[in-house]
């Protein structure tokens, strides 16, 4: 540890050592990151109103001496509990997987290779590579750093970033705060520079962990959707309790049977309480987020799923989102001539361009990570490998890095004869022109060539050379006498499918705005290629800086391209769109993008090239940085909300006939139809139907051909509520007719109950099918994509046959056997109770 640290010789931990340490020390996470445990899930399920009512009914049957009925109800408790627990556990597993994905990432060196891992998998002894914009994943000691500045405000309260230095091998671990310390701490933010550090503490043993010990849970604010759901369930519960008390009193006073009155009241309560809402909401949002992650979209905040379907504007970066972020050397300019490398393919490079490529390579890293430098290296190996322009025996003696004041870098090489230094510079053409002290006509002519290349969609770099014979090198690049060589033009190809995705956005009523730091010419070229509207109209960053909020809000209504924009200006763009009542989705990847990401309705961070602070400020992370993935997320967000509304509509509809048949016979002093066991049976259909069948339903055909949903649109709107209510009343009316006809024809109580209940089950299954589609069809014709539907229908019909034709079960349910003609009647009645209303509704809509 005390010997000189050589960055080139780092190998880091082996995968085996890291895995062993992870087993021994546990994950690098704080106590506040606990997931919901098995016992907590168990208690949540046991406290469901439906289970409590079933238990209450079972106890009353025991008091009445009806042991078989009591045991059957307790069996239903077990079955309903199993279904609900499975659904909750499934959602919890999905959330846990999402937590793993959303964990801050860390760049570590293991087995001599750099790799990105989840921050929670970092262990003691890991070697971290720290870069600008990264969150430090664990307390560490710095072995190497360059211009490293870290924001430790979350630990110290001091807003000014502190400078870091390399460890001398002796200094002991110290508290955060103060300049030139060789320690970095978990949760702090790298503001500037880069470094290599060795992890010394993880999880609860970090400085952050000391704060985290006091926290045992993270309390998240409920979404508007969840609050709305809770309000509906509460109102139904209050109404159900009042009706329950009313029924018990009426039944007891009119029939003198208070125990059966309690059973009738409990049946009505079970019929009225739509306890499925809470389960449906949890399942839909959790599994919806998981489905999005399968499409390379990570949902960090659940409300984003609600908001996605309302997005009216997508503001996206060009590089890496609309394009591949993979540079191809496309064009060269030198000595007044252009050369197209793409068109000429493998043809030998003309001699006049050799020096341009030679010095472009000398101004790059030997083993580059940057895509532009990788392409320069590739071009050098392709065109110059057998020429005198490759200098394998030259030694790099100094690097002059890019700075905010000069967007150019220089490498100083010691020539093979050691008689002089050779300097190669590359960077923004304006910066290279500045280094070469270009003025007047010469500079204007150069910039016209730059503009011509940029108008062709190229990213342009200038290249210059110099020589220096003194041993002591100057402090700044400007002290060299540079000579301009030429320009290199790179094209970043548009990602496959982007043009189609943009067209899909337009058909869905969503504007697409390109925000880029590139030249207007490059931006306009890409805009034409992807089919962006009004590609010749743009605003530059300089123009944007001179506008006030009102002027920008007006101009942004018709402008879809913002070029040469710095990250800080993205916030102005977001605020201008919001002032026009747009629902804004904004992409970003850097530290400076965080305010815009936070201000946008939907902040979208880049997963591959994005910084941790950008991801933390966002609601969504694109794991593949692809624009098409954003459009897929919007499509899936619309599908999730659609299916949630369908499930809610079904829940309202199906509870109307159940509640009606629990109340109707009591008010008219007729034989009771629905006992607690019958309602429990129906719940075995309703629960998986609303949470599984509807969740798995494919999207509507016109989902991306309609305008964005109003952000203020309620899940339980008056129109959908009334439609569901009338649909339920339609079913109730037909079931009452079947019940009264059975009694009128002299059938006994058991047979009348059997006919009525079977009709209700068939109507319930028809309701599921009818509510799956909003396409205008009476009933969909293709259900092959929704296997859950067939499982629920098949399971329900099999259970129905068992309780009708297995004597023991038939006696438990207080049924009688049905003949073939009876089955035909109830099937016809159950289906027609829904279909006639659906037919009427479709005709009215047309």
PDB file of C-alpha atoms in Angstrom, residues 33-143:
ATOM      1  CA  UNK A  33     -33.586   0.239   2.073  1.00  0.00           C
ATOM      2  CA  UNK A  34     -35.489  -2.687   3.590  1.00  0.00           C
ATOM      3  CA  UNK A  35     -37.973  -4.487   1.421  1.00  0.00           C
ATOM      4  CA  UNK A  36     -41.362  -5.665   2.651  1.00  0.00           C
ATOM      5  CA  UNK A  37     -40.768  -8.931   4.483  1.00  0.00           C
ATOM      6  CA  UNK A  38     -42.746 -12.181   4.447  1.00  0.00           C
ATOM      7  CA  UNK A  39     -44.467 -11.470   7.799  1.00  0.00           C
ATOM      8  CA  UNK A  40     -45.441  -7.933   6.739  1.00  0.00           C
ATOM      9  CA  UNK A  41     -46.924  -9.255   3.504  1.00  0.00           C
ATOM     10  CA  UNK A  42     -48.778 -11.929   5.487  1.00  0.00           C
ATOM     11  CA  UNK A  43     -50.336  -9.385   7.849  1.00  0.00           C
ATOM     12  CA  UNK A  44     -51.308  -7.083   4.960  1.00  0.00           C
ATOM     13  CA  UNK A  45     -53.167  -9.916   3.248  1.00  0.00           C
ATOM     14  CA  UNK A  46     -54.856 -11.147   6.456  1.00  0.00           C
ATOM     15  CA  UNK A  47     -56.232  -7.665   7.115  1.00  0.00           C
ATOM     16  CA  UNK A  48     -58.057  -7.563   3.749  1.00  0.00           C
ATOM     17  CA  UNK A  49     -61.780  -6.801   4.389  1.00  0.00           C
ATOM     18  CA  UNK A  50     -62.955  -9.786   2.334  1.00  0.00           C
ATOM     19  CA  UNK A  51     -60.950 -12.257   4.414  1.00  0.00           C
ATOM     20  CA  UNK A  52     -62.150 -10.715   7.676  1.00  0.00           C
ATOM     21  CA  UNK A  53     -65.772 -10.960   6.520  1.00  0.00           C
ATOM     22  CA  UNK A  54     -65.293 -14.593   5.487  1.00  0.00           C
ATOM     23  CA  UNK A  55     -63.802 -15.399   8.901  1.00  0.00           C
ATOM     24  CA  UNK A  56     -66.731 -13.658  10.604  1.00  0.00           C
ATOM     25  CA  UNK A  57     -69.222 -15.668   8.530  1.00  0.00           C
ATOM     26  CA  UNK A  58     -67.401 -18.905   9.350  1.00  0.00           C
ATOM     27  CA  UNK A  59     -67.624 -18.182  13.084  1.00  0.00           C
ATOM     28  CA  UNK A  60     -71.384 -17.508  12.848  1.00  0.00           C
ATOM     29  CA  UNK A  61     -71.898 -20.833  11.006  1.00  0.00           C
ATOM     30  CA  UNK A  62     -69.987 -22.554  13.818  1.00  0.00           C
ATOM     31  CA  UNK A  63     -72.317 -20.913  16.360  1.00  0.00           C
ATOM     32  CA  UNK A  64     -75.284 -22.160  14.323  1.00  0.00           C
ATOM     33  CA  UNK A  65     -73.824 -25.681  14.380  1.00  0.00           C
ATOM     34  CA  UNK A  66     -73.351 -25.753  10.610  1.00  0.00           C
ATOM     35  CA  UNK A  67     -69.845 -27.272  10.744  1.00  0.00           C
ATOM     36  CA  UNK A  68     -69.694 -28.174   7.035  1.00  0.00           C
ATOM     37  CA  UNK A  69     -70.597 -24.636   5.981  1.00  0.00           C
ATOM     38  CA  UNK A  70     -68.064 -23.216   8.440  1.00  0.00           C
ATOM     39  CA  UNK A  71     -65.270 -25.485   7.133  1.00  0.00           C
ATOM     40  CA  UNK A  72     -66.116 -24.597   3.545  1.00  0.00           C
ATOM     41  CA  UNK A  73     -65.880 -20.880   4.339  1.00  0.00           C
ATOM     42  CA  UNK A  74     -62.558 -21.405   6.084  1.00  0.00           C
ATOM     43  CA  UNK A  75     -61.352 -23.291   2.995  1.00  0.00           C
ATOM     44  CA  UNK A  76     -62.340 -20.281   0.914  1.00  0.00           C
ATOM     45  CA  UNK A  77     -60.383 -18.088   3.342  1.00  0.00           C
ATOM     46  CA  UNK A  78     -57.338 -20.233   2.619  1.00  0.00           C
ATOM     47  CA  UNK A  79     -57.843 -20.121  -1.171  1.00  0.00           C
ATOM     48  CA  UNK A  80     -58.545 -16.354  -1.345  1.00  0.00           C
ATOM     49  CA  UNK A  81     -55.595 -15.775   0.987  1.00  0.00           C
ATOM     50  CA  UNK A  82     -53.362 -17.869  -1.295  1.00  0.00           C
ATOM     51  CA  UNK A  83     -54.401 -15.975  -4.441  1.00  0.00           C
ATOM     52  CA  UNK A  84     -54.002 -12.554  -2.824  1.00  0.00           C
ATOM     53  CA  UNK A  85     -50.672 -13.474  -1.210  1.00  0.00           C
ATOM     54  CA  UNK A  86     -49.337 -14.803  -4.528  1.00  0.00           C
ATOM     55  CA  UNK A  87     -50.326 -11.587  -6.315  1.00  0.00           C
ATOM     56  CA  UNK A  88     -48.770  -9.371  -3.617  1.00  0.00           C
ATOM     57  CA  UNK A  89     -45.587 -11.472  -3.573  1.00  0.00           C
ATOM     58  CA  UNK A  90     -45.369 -11.292  -7.369  1.00  0.00           C
ATOM     59  CA  UNK A  91     -45.634  -7.511  -7.207  1.00  0.00           C
ATOM     60  CA  UNK A  92     -43.057  -7.370  -4.392  1.00  0.00           C
ATOM     61  CA  UNK A  93     -40.601  -9.453  -6.446  1.00  0.00           C
ATOM     62  CA  UNK A  94     -41.090  -7.092  -9.385  1.00  0.00           C
ATOM     63  CA  UNK A  95     -40.430  -4.109  -7.128  1.00  0.00           C
ATOM     64  CA  UNK A  96     -37.322  -5.790  -5.684  1.00  0.00           C
ATOM     65  CA  UNK A  97     -35.991  -6.380  -9.200  1.00  0.00           C
ATOM     66  CA  UNK A  98     -36.643  -2.729  -9.988  1.00  0.00           C
ATOM     67  CA  UNK A  99     -34.826  -1.679  -6.797  1.00  0.00           C
ATOM     68  CA  UNK A 100     -31.797  -3.663  -7.947  1.00  0.00           C
ATOM     69  CA  UNK A 101     -31.916  -2.022 -11.378  1.00  0.00           C
ATOM     70  CA  UNK A 102     -32.332   1.478  -9.959  1.00  0.00           C
ATOM     71  CA  UNK A 103     -29.429   1.151  -7.510  1.00  0.00           C
ATOM     72  CA  UNK A 104     -26.713   3.749  -8.295  1.00  0.00           C
ATOM     73  CA  UNK A 105     -24.151   2.176 -10.572  1.00  0.00           C
ATOM     74  CA  UNK A 106     -20.433   1.950  -9.907  1.00  0.00           C
ATOM     75  CA  UNK A 107     -17.536   1.641 -12.344  1.00  0.00           C
ATOM     76  CA  UNK A 108     -15.064  -0.830 -10.838  1.00  0.00           C
ATOM     77  CA  UNK A 109     -11.946  -2.659 -11.963  1.00  0.00           C
ATOM     78  CA  UNK A 110     -12.130  -6.430 -11.524  1.00  0.00           C
ATOM     79  CA  UNK A 111      -9.832  -8.979 -13.113  1.00  0.00           C
ATOM     80  CA  UNK A 112      -8.014  -6.069 -14.743  1.00  0.00           C
ATOM     81  CA  UNK A 113     -11.148  -4.919 -16.626  1.00  0.00           C
ATOM     82  CA  UNK A 114     -13.490  -1.974 -16.097  1.00  0.00           C
ATOM     83  CA  UNK A 115     -17.114  -2.976 -15.525  1.00  0.00           C
ATOM     84  CA  UNK A 116     -20.354  -1.323 -14.455  1.00  0.00           C
ATOM     85  CA  UNK A 117     -22.078  -2.962 -11.498  1.00  0.00           C
ATOM     86  CA  UNK A 118     -24.926  -2.067  -9.162  1.00  0.00           C
ATOM     87  CA  UNK A 119     -23.727   0.153  -6.310  1.00  0.00           C
ATOM     88  CA  UNK A 120     -25.126  -2.331  -3.789  1.00  0.00           C
ATOM     89  CA  UNK A 121     -22.693  -4.992  -5.081  1.00  0.00           C
ATOM     90  CA  UNK A 122     -19.560  -2.952  -4.278  1.00  0.00           C
ATOM     91  CA  UNK A 123     -17.387  -4.617  -1.611  1.00  0.00           C
ATOM     92  CA  UNK A 124     -14.370  -3.703   0.527  1.00  0.00           C
ATOM     93  CA  UNK A 125     -11.209  -3.703  -1.549  1.00  0.00           C
ATOM     94  CA  UNK A 126     -12.961  -2.888  -4.830  1.00  0.00           C
ATOM     95  CA  UNK A 127     -11.141  -0.403  -7.064  1.00  0.00           C
ATOM     96  CA  UNK A 128     -13.482   2.416  -8.137  1.00  0.00           C
ATOM     97  CA  UNK A 129     -13.100   4.590 -11.212  1.00  0.00           C
ATOM     98  CA  UNK A 130     -14.618   7.982 -10.349  1.00  0.00           C
ATOM     99  CA  UNK A 131     -15.687  10.455 -13.032  1.00  0.00           C
ATOM    100  CA  UNK A 132     -17.455  13.795 -13.163  1.00  0.00           C
ATOM    101  CA  UNK A 133     -21.153  13.408 -12.315  1.00  0.00           C
ATOM    102  CA  UNK A 134     -20.802  10.065 -10.469  1.00  0.00           C
ATOM    103  CA  UNK A 135     -22.124   9.313  -7.018  1.00  0.00           C
ATOM    104  CA  UNK A 136     -19.456   7.739  -4.839  1.00  0.00           C
ATOM    105  CA  UNK A 137     -20.909   4.302  -3.952  1.00  0.00           C
ATOM    106  CA  UNK A 138     -18.841   3.601  -0.803  1.00  0.00           C
ATOM    107  CA  UNK A 139     -16.270   5.216   1.508  1.00  0.00           C
ATOM    108  CA  UNK A 140     -12.897   4.974  -0.221  1.00  0.00           C
ATOM    109  CA  UNK A 141      -9.281   6.154  -0.193  1.00  0.00           C
ATOM    110  CA  UNK A 142      -7.853   7.884  -3.274  1.00  0.00           C
ATOM    111  CA  UNK A 143      -4.766   6.373  -4.890  1.00  0.00           C
TER     112      UNK A 143
END
